[in-house]
Structures are given as C-alpha cells and as structure tokens.
Coordinates of C-alpha atoms and ligand atoms in Angstrom, one line a residue:
X1 CA 13.5 51.7 105.9
X2 CA 13.9 47.9 106.3
X3 CA 16.8 46.9 104.0
X4 CA 17.1 43.3 102.7
X5 CA 20.6 41.8 103.1
X6 CA 22.2 43.3 100.0
X7 CA 25.8 42.4 99.4
X8 CA 26.9 43.8 96.1
X9 CA 30.1 42.1 94.7
X10 CA 31.2 45.5 93.2
X11 CA 31.3 48.7 95.2
X12 CA 28.1 50.7 94.2
X13 CA 28.5 54.2 93.0
X14 CA 28.0 56.5 96.0
X15 CA 26.7 59.3 93.9
X16 CA 26.2 61.7 96.8
X17 CA 28.0 64.9 97.6
X18 CA 27.3 64.6 101.4
X19 CA 26.6 62.0 104.1
X20 CA 24.0 62.1 107.0
X21 CA 24.7 62.1 110.7
X22 CA 22.4 61.0 113.5
X23 CA 23.5 63.8 115.8
X24 CA 26.5 65.8 117.1
X25 CA 28.1 62.7 118.7
X26 CA 28.1 61.0 115.2
X27 CA 29.8 63.9 113.6
X28 CA 32.3 64.1 116.4
X29 CA 33.1 60.4 115.7
X30 CA 34.0 61.3 112.1
X31 CA 36.7 63.7 113.4
X32 CA 37.9 61.5 116.3
X33 CA 38.1 58.2 114.3
X34 CA 39.5 58.9 110.8
X35 CA 38.1 56.5 108.3
X36 CA 35.1 55.5 110.4
X37 CA 32.6 57.5 108.5
X38 CA 32.2 59.9 105.6
X39 CA 31.3 63.6 105.8
X40 CA 31.4 65.3 102.4
X41 CA 32.5 63.8 99.1
X42 CA 35.2 66.5 98.5
X43 CA 36.9 65.3 101.7
X44 CA 36.4 61.6 100.9
X45 CA 34.0 59.2 99.3
X46 CA 33.9 55.4 99.2
X47 CA 34.5 55.4 95.4
X48 CA 37.5 57.8 95.4
X49 CA 39.0 56.0 98.4
X50 CA 38.6 52.7 96.6
X51 CA 40.5 54.1 93.6
X52 CA 43.2 55.7 95.8
X53 CA 43.7 52.3 97.6
X54 CA 43.9 50.4 94.3
X55 CA 46.5 52.8 92.8
X56 CA 48.4 52.7 96.1
X57 CA 48.4 48.9 96.1
X58 CA 49.8 48.9 92.5
X59 CA 52.5 51.4 93.4
X60 CA 53.4 50.0 96.8
X61 CA 53.0 53.3 98.7
X62 CA 52.0 54.4 102.2
X63 CA 48.7 55.9 100.8
X64 CA 47.3 57.9 97.9
X65 CA 44.7 60.5 96.9
X66 CA 42.6 60.4 93.7
X67 CA 42.4 63.7 92.0
X68 CA 40.2 65.4 89.4
X69 CA 42.8 65.1 86.6
X70 CA 46.5 64.3 86.0
X71 CA 47.2 68.0 86.2
X72 CA 45.5 68.2 89.6
X73 CA 47.8 65.3 90.6
X74 CA 50.9 67.2 89.4
X75 CA 49.8 70.3 91.3
X76 CA 49.0 68.3 94.5
X77 CA 52.4 66.6 94.3
X78 CA 54.3 69.9 93.8
X79 CA 52.3 71.6 96.7
X80 CA 53.2 68.7 99.0
X81 CA 56.8 70.0 99.1
X82 CA 56.8 73.6 97.9
X83 CA 55.8 77.0 99.1
X84 CA 56.5 80.6 97.9
X85 CA 60.3 81.1 97.5
X86 CA 61.1 77.5 96.6
X87 CA 62.7 76.2 93.5
X88 CA 61.9 73.2 91.5
X89 CA 64.0 71.1 89.1
X90 CA 62.1 69.6 86.1
X91 CA 63.4 67.2 83.5
X92 CA 63.5 69.1 80.2
X93 CA 61.7 66.1 78.6
X94 CA 58.3 66.6 80.2
X95 CA 54.6 66.7 79.3
X96 CA 53.8 70.3 78.1
X97 CA 51.1 70.7 80.7
X98 CA 53.6 70.2 83.5
X99 CA 55.8 72.9 82.0
X100 CA 52.8 75.2 81.6
X101 CA 51.8 74.7 85.3
X102 CA 55.4 75.6 86.3
X103 CA 56.0 78.4 83.8
X104 CA 52.6 80.1 83.8
X105 CA 51.0 79.5 87.2
X106 CA 53.4 78.3 89.9
X107 CA 55.8 81.1 88.9
X108 CA 53.1 83.6 89.9
X109 CA 53.1 82.0 93.4
X110 CA 56.8 82.5 93.8
X111 CA 57.9 79.0 92.9
X112 CA 60.6 79.0 90.3
X113 CA 61.8 76.3 87.9
X114 CA 64.9 75.2 86.1
X115 CA 64.9 72.6 83.4
X116 CA 67.5 69.8 83.5
X117 CA 68.6 68.3 80.2
X118 CA 68.2 64.5 80.1
X119 CA 71.9 63.8 80.1
X120 CA 72.3 65.8 83.4
X121 CA 69.6 64.1 85.5
X122 CA 72.2 62.1 87.4
X123 CA 74.5 65.0 88.2
X124 CA 72.4 67.8 89.6
X125 CA 75.2 69.8 91.2
X126 CA 75.1 72.6 88.7
X127 CA 71.3 72.9 89.0
X128 CA 70.5 72.6 92.8
X129 CA 70.0 75.8 94.7
X130 CA 69.6 76.4 98.5
X131 CA 65.8 76.6 97.9
X132 CA 65.5 73.6 95.6
X133 CA 62.9 71.1 97.0
X134 CA 62.4 68.5 94.3
X135 CA 63.0 67.1 90.8
X136 CA 60.0 66.2 88.7
X137 CA 60.5 63.7 85.9
X138 CA 58.7 61.1 83.9
X139 CA 59.6 57.4 83.9
X140 CA 59.2 57.4 80.1
X141 CA 59.1 60.9 78.7
X142 CA 56.3 62.4 76.7
X143 CA 56.7 62.4 73.7
X144 CA 60.2 61.1 73.0
X145 CA 60.1 58.0 75.2
X146 CA 63.4 58.7 77.0
X147 CA 63.7 56.4 79.9
X148 CA 65.0 57.8 83.2
X149 CA 67.1 55.6 85.5
X150 CA 65.0 56.1 88.5
X151 CA 67.4 54.5 91.0
X152 CA 70.2 56.8 89.9
X153 CA 67.9 59.9 89.8
X154 CA 66.6 59.1 93.4
X155 CA 70.1 58.6 94.7
X156 CA 71.2 61.9 93.2
X157 CA 68.2 63.8 94.6
X158 CA 68.6 62.4 98.1
X159 CA 72.3 63.2 98.0
X160 CA 71.3 66.8 97.6
X161 CA 68.5 66.6 100.1
X162 CA 65.7 67.1 97.6
X163 CA 62.7 64.9 96.7
X164 CA 62.1 62.9 93.6
X165 CA 58.5 63.1 92.1
X166 CA 57.8 60.8 89.2
X167 CA 55.1 61.0 86.6
X168 CA 54.5 57.3 85.8
X169 CA 51.7 57.9 83.3
X170 CA 53.4 56.4 80.2
X171 CA 55.1 53.4 82.0
X172 CA 52.3 52.4 84.4
X173 CA 53.1 50.3 87.5
X174 CA 52.7 47.2 85.3
X175 CA 56.2 48.1 83.9
X176 CA 57.8 50.2 86.7
X177 CA 57.0 51.1 90.3
X178 CA 59.0 54.2 90.9
X179 CA 58.7 54.1 94.7
X180 CA 60.6 50.8 94.7
X181 CA 63.5 52.7 93.1
X182 CA 63.5 55.4 95.7
X183 CA 61.0 58.0 94.4
X184 CA 59.2 60.0 97.1
X185 CA 56.0 60.6 95.2
X186 CA 54.6 58.9 92.1
X187 CA 51.7 60.4 90.1
X188 CA 49.4 59.4 87.3
X189 CA 47.1 60.9 84.8
X190 CA 44.5 58.1 85.5
X191 CA 42.8 59.4 82.4
X192 CA 45.4 57.3 80.5
X193 CA 46.3 53.6 81.1
X194 CA 44.9 53.3 84.6
X195 CA 41.3 54.0 83.5
X196 CA 42.3 52.9 80.0
X197 CA 39.1 53.5 77.9
X198 CA 39.3 57.2 77.0
X199 CA 36.1 57.9 78.9
X200 CA 37.4 59.4 82.2
X201 CA 39.5 62.4 83.3
X202 CA 41.2 61.6 86.6
X203 CA 44.5 61.5 88.4
X204 CA 46.2 60.0 91.5
X205 CA 49.3 60.7 93.7
X206 CA 50.9 58.0 95.8
X207 CA 53.4 58.8 98.6
X208 CA 56.1 56.6 100.1
X209 CA 55.9 58.3 103.5
X210 CA 52.7 58.5 105.7
X211 CA 53.3 62.2 106.5
X212 CA 53.3 63.0 102.8
X213 CA 50.0 61.1 102.4
X214 CA 48.5 63.3 105.1
X215 CA 49.8 66.4 103.3
X216 CA 48.3 65.1 100.0
X217 CA 44.9 64.5 101.6
X218 CA 44.8 68.0 103.1
X219 CA 45.9 69.6 99.8
X220 CA 43.3 67.5 97.9
X221 CA 40.5 68.6 100.2
X222 CA 41.4 72.2 100.7
X223 CA 42.3 73.0 97.1
X224 CA 39.3 71.0 96.0
X225 CA 41.3 68.7 93.7
X226 CA 39.6 65.4 94.6
X227 CA 37.7 63.2 92.3
X228 CA 33.9 62.6 91.8
X229 CA 32.3 59.2 92.7
X230 CA 31.3 58.3 89.1
X231 CA 34.8 59.0 87.6
X232 CA 36.3 57.1 90.5
X233 CA 34.1 54.1 89.9
X234 CA 34.9 54.1 86.2
X235 CA 38.6 54.3 87.0
X236 CA 38.4 51.4 89.4
X237 CA 36.7 49.3 86.8
X238 CA 39.4 50.2 84.2
X239 CA 42.2 49.5 86.6
X240 CA 41.1 45.9 87.1
X241 CA 42.1 45.0 83.5
X242 CA 45.3 47.2 83.4
X243 CA 47.7 44.3 83.7
X244 CA 46.2 42.5 80.7
X245 CA 45.7 45.7 78.7
X246 CA 49.3 47.0 79.2
X247 CA 50.7 43.6 78.1
X248 CA 48.6 43.7 74.9
X249 CA 49.5 47.3 74.2
X250 CA 53.1 46.4 74.6
X251 CA 53.0 43.4 72.3
X252 CA 51.2 45.4 69.6
X253 CA 53.6 48.4 70.0
X254 CA 56.7 46.2 69.6
X255 CA 55.5 44.9 66.3
X256 CA 54.4 48.3 65.1
X257 CA 57.7 50.0 66.1
X258 CA 59.7 47.3 64.2
X259 CA 57.5 47.9 61.1
X260 CA 57.9 51.6 61.3
X261 CA 61.6 51.4 61.8
X262 CA 61.9 49.7 58.4
X263 CA 59.4 52.0 56.6
X264 CA 61.0 54.5 54.1
X265 CA 58.6 57.3 55.0
X266 CA 59.6 57.2 58.7
X267 CA 62.8 59.0 59.5
X268 CA 63.0 57.8 63.1
X269 CA 61.0 55.8 65.6
X270 CA 61.2 56.5 69.4
X271 CA 60.2 53.3 71.3
X272 CA 62.2 51.8 74.2
X273 CA 61.6 48.2 72.9
X274 CA 63.7 48.8 69.8
X275 CA 67.3 47.6 70.1
X276 CA 68.5 50.9 68.7
X277 CA 66.8 52.9 71.5
X278 CA 69.5 54.6 73.6
X279 CA 68.0 53.3 76.9
X280 CA 66.9 49.9 75.6
X281 CA 68.9 48.0 78.2
X282 CA 67.7 50.1 81.1
X283 CA 64.1 50.0 79.8
X284 CA 64.3 46.2 79.7
X285 CA 65.3 45.9 83.3
X286 CA 63.2 48.8 84.7
X287 CA 60.1 47.7 82.7
X288 CA 60.5 44.0 83.4
X289 CA 60.5 43.1 79.7
X290 CA 57.5 45.3 78.7
X291 CA 57.9 48.6 76.9
X292 CA 54.3 50.0 76.9
X293 CA 52.1 51.2 74.2
X294 CA 53.4 54.7 73.5
X295 CA 55.8 55.7 70.7
X296 CA 56.6 58.6 68.4
X297 CA 57.6 58.6 64.8
X298 CA 59.3 61.3 62.8
X299 CA 57.9 61.9 59.3
X300 CA 59.2 64.5 56.9
X301 CA 59.2 68.0 58.6
X302 CA 56.3 69.1 56.5
X303 CA 52.7 69.7 57.7
X304 CA 51.3 68.4 54.4
X305 CA 53.0 65.0 55.0
X306 CA 51.6 64.8 58.5
X307 CA 48.1 65.9 57.3
X308 CA 48.2 63.2 54.6
X309 CA 48.9 60.5 57.2
X310 CA 46.2 61.8 59.5
X311 CA 43.6 62.0 56.8
X312 CA 44.4 58.6 55.4
X313 CA 44.6 56.6 58.6
X314 CA 41.4 54.9 59.6
X315 CA 42.7 53.3 62.9
X316 CA 44.7 56.1 64.4
X317 CA 42.4 59.1 64.7
X318 CA 44.1 62.4 65.6
X319 CA 42.8 62.7 69.2
X320 CA 45.2 64.5 71.6
X321 CA 45.2 62.1 74.5
X322 CA 46.6 58.6 74.8
X323 CA 46.4 55.1 76.3
X324 CA 42.9 54.1 75.3
X325 CA 42.2 50.5 74.2
X326 CA 41.6 52.0 70.7
X327 CA 44.6 53.4 68.9
X328 CA 45.0 57.1 68.2
X329 CA 47.7 59.6 67.2
X330 CA 48.6 63.0 68.4
X331 CA 50.8 65.9 67.5
X332 CA 53.0 67.3 70.3
X333 CA 53.9 70.5 68.5
X334 CA 50.3 71.4 67.8
X335 CA 48.8 70.0 71.1
X336 CA 50.4 68.6 74.2
X337 CA 53.7 70.6 73.9
X338 CA 52.3 73.9 72.6
X339 CA 53.1 75.6 75.9
X340 CA 56.9 74.9 75.7
X341 CA 59.0 77.7 74.6
X342 CA 60.4 77.7 71.0
X343 CA 63.8 77.1 72.4
X344 CA 62.6 74.1 74.6
X345 CA 60.9 72.5 71.6
X346 CA 63.8 73.0 69.3
X347 CA 66.2 71.5 71.8
X348 CA 64.0 68.4 72.2
X349 CA 63.3 68.0 68.5
X350 CA 59.6 68.6 68.8
X351 CA 59.0 69.7 65.2
X352 CA 56.1 69.5 62.8
X353 CA 57.1 66.0 61.6
X354 CA 56.9 64.4 65.0
X355 CA 53.7 62.3 65.4
X356 CA 53.0 60.4 68.6
X357 CA 51.2 57.1 68.4
X358 CA 49.1 55.5 71.1
X359 CA 49.0 51.8 70.2
X360 CA 45.7 50.1 71.2
X361 CA 44.8 46.5 71.7
X362 CA 43.1 45.8 68.4
X363 CA 44.3 42.9 66.2
X364 CA 47.8 44.0 65.2
X365 CA 47.5 43.0 61.6
X366 CA 44.7 45.5 61.2
X367 CA 46.8 48.3 62.7
X368 CA 49.8 47.4 60.5
X369 CA 47.7 47.3 57.3
X370 CA 46.2 50.7 58.2
X371 CA 49.7 52.2 58.9
X372 CA 51.0 50.7 55.6
X373 CA 48.3 52.4 53.5
X374 CA 48.4 55.7 55.5
X375 CA 52.2 56.0 55.0
X376 CA 52.2 55.0 51.3
Ligands
LIG401 C1 52.6 62.3 81.1 C2 51.4 63.1 81.4 N1 51.2 63.5 82.7 C3 50.1 64.2 83.0 C4 49.1 64.5 82.1 C5 47.9 65.3 82.5 O1 46.8 64.5 82.7 P1 45.3 65.0 82.6 O2 45.1 65.3 81.2 O3 44.5 63.8 83.1 O4 45.1 66.2 83.5 C6 49.3 64.1 80.8 C7 48.2 64.4 79.8 O5 48.3 64.1 78.6 C8 50.4 63.3 80.4 O6 50.6 62.9 79.2

C-alpha cells in the first residue's frame, strides 16, 4: 500500500499484539539488534516503550519497564533481586497491597519478610540477616504520610550490602527522585499521579544500573507483567501534565491541611506540609518545597462519624484509589490496609476514624466549603 508522508505529532496507539516480519532474516535482525524492531507486544511495544522512557527520564535512571499495574511493578522490583530462600525488609509503614504480596504470596515462594518500624529504618543492624537482599519503603508512606530520609536509608542499606527499593507513588518525581539519593530501584503505581486522571491501571519500575534494567525487562516479559498499548498511551498523555498537576495538588492540599488542622471535628492531620509534621524539615528539602496532594485526617473513632462525613461530602467521593485530578477520599482500615494484621494496624494507628484524602485540582474554595459542611 502506498502511504502518504504521514508524520503524527503524537505517537499513535499501536493497538496490535504482534508485528510482521518479511522473512527469517528480518526476525533474526530483531534478536541481533535489540531495539531495531518489535516482535510481540508482551515483549515490547512502541507505546509501552514510550511510557517507560518518559518515566525513566523523570526519575533519572538507566532504563525502565512499564507494567500492568503498580502491584506488577512491586512484584517485578522484588523479583529483580530475590529468589527462594531470600529475606526482604519492608518498612512497617507500607501500602497494604505490598504487605499482602509479601505475606500471602512471596512467602509461598520461600521469600520471607520482616517489617522495620519507621524509627529503625536508619539502623538496620538488628533486622539484617545473611539472606537479606533489600529494603522496600515508600518516599511518603501510605496512609500516614511519614517521610523517609532516602539518603540515610540508602547509605544504611548499602553499608549492609542490600538494595534499596523505593515506591515513589505518593511523592512523584516532581517532588523527589529517589535514585538521586542512592536508591537502586524506584517504582510507581502509574495508576496514580503519573497517569493522573483515574482512568488507567498501570505501573513502572526504573533501575539505576543497566544490568537491573535487563533483569526487569526479562521479568516483565516472562512473567507477563508488561502493559498494553492503550493504557501506555493514556499514561504518556497524563504524564505530560504531571508537573503542573502536582504543583496544583500540592497548593490545594496545603490550604486544606491548614483548614483541617484548625477544625474541631478533626483530631489529627497527617500532611508533611504542616509545620507540626514530624518530618516537615526533611520533606521540605527532599520534596523541593512541594508536599503533594495526599493526606490523612483522624475523625472520632466511630464508624458513624466516618459514614456521616462520607455521606455528606459532595466533592470527596469514597473511591478507594488516589491521585486523580478530582478529589476523593478513602478508608485504609476498610480498603487499602485490610490485608495488614490486626497488630500491624494497631501499631500504625490505622483505626476506623482514619480517613485518607486525595486532594484534587478543583478550585480550592469549593473543596473547603464542601469539607466545612461535611464535617459540621
Ligand atoms: C503506594 C502504592 N503503591 C502501589 C500501589 C499499587 O498500585 P496498583 O493499584 O496500580 O496496582 C498502590 C495502590 O493504591 C499504592 O497506593
């Protein structure tokens, strides 16, 4: 077919599962010259490669893979360094899905886990075993927004010969680039701020070292963790406005956190932008003056009080995800952190009164008015 000279400004969606070859020489070229052609979309596709390159650019890595979800990204990251018989350290303040992956599934493959309390992340002596391979933590923890000193954590990990794997979903590289502080891998639920519009499920892992990129690519392809063309394309589109969105999320969140801090119905507010936040100074430096759009607030420990808030709010629908341009709220005890043990939840303070807010980019006065009437 004669094609006119078409030069789209935006990468088209290569909605194909497979690519054609002229003959055996052509397929041999695919294997001999990596990156010269495409074979099969699970192995690689122009759209998922574009997303991986864009996230890698943001995080300043040696390369990246796009995955089918944030959970797939966590799994790929852990499999990069671990095999049966190995041991993993995980920050006690962690997304419930990460804990579920470690507790319920990787344990069956012979990979064991110990949880490290927040205060002990910079002194791992008591936790490291001969088989320990890595520490998994979040730049800003879900749901209590504790901020990890990544430089100190990376130094401590490397002192013990283990890797640092950072889930940067809450912070985004607009605030913090963990590889620059010494992390070995950084991962995202792209579902959240990177895609940004609550219409995509995706993930990504970025590696500091080229050999880890090669491992990640193999793991992505063989376990079938890679991302579809359409989801990749939507994520790339979202990522183009991330810098602007995260600045707007942060501005709104600061004003809302200050409002909630003064509100008599709110017992505590967890937001790193507040002066009273225990890691405010660290968050200011590590986040380059931005604190992101996520926070949690503690209402009375009474399901009726939480239900009243959820039923009355018009602008914060109870939708157990986060980071969309439209605000929402979630409930860690009932949703994201269900899989933690009772002891883990009690230790962290994840109780019925804890409500997580994802602050959107709507006009802030509308959000403030809605919160005021919902908390009345
Ligand atoms: C911090 C964090 N990491 C990872 C994930 C998992 O991402 P996904 O839902 O895209 O699999 C989530 C999901 O809420 C999360 O909050």
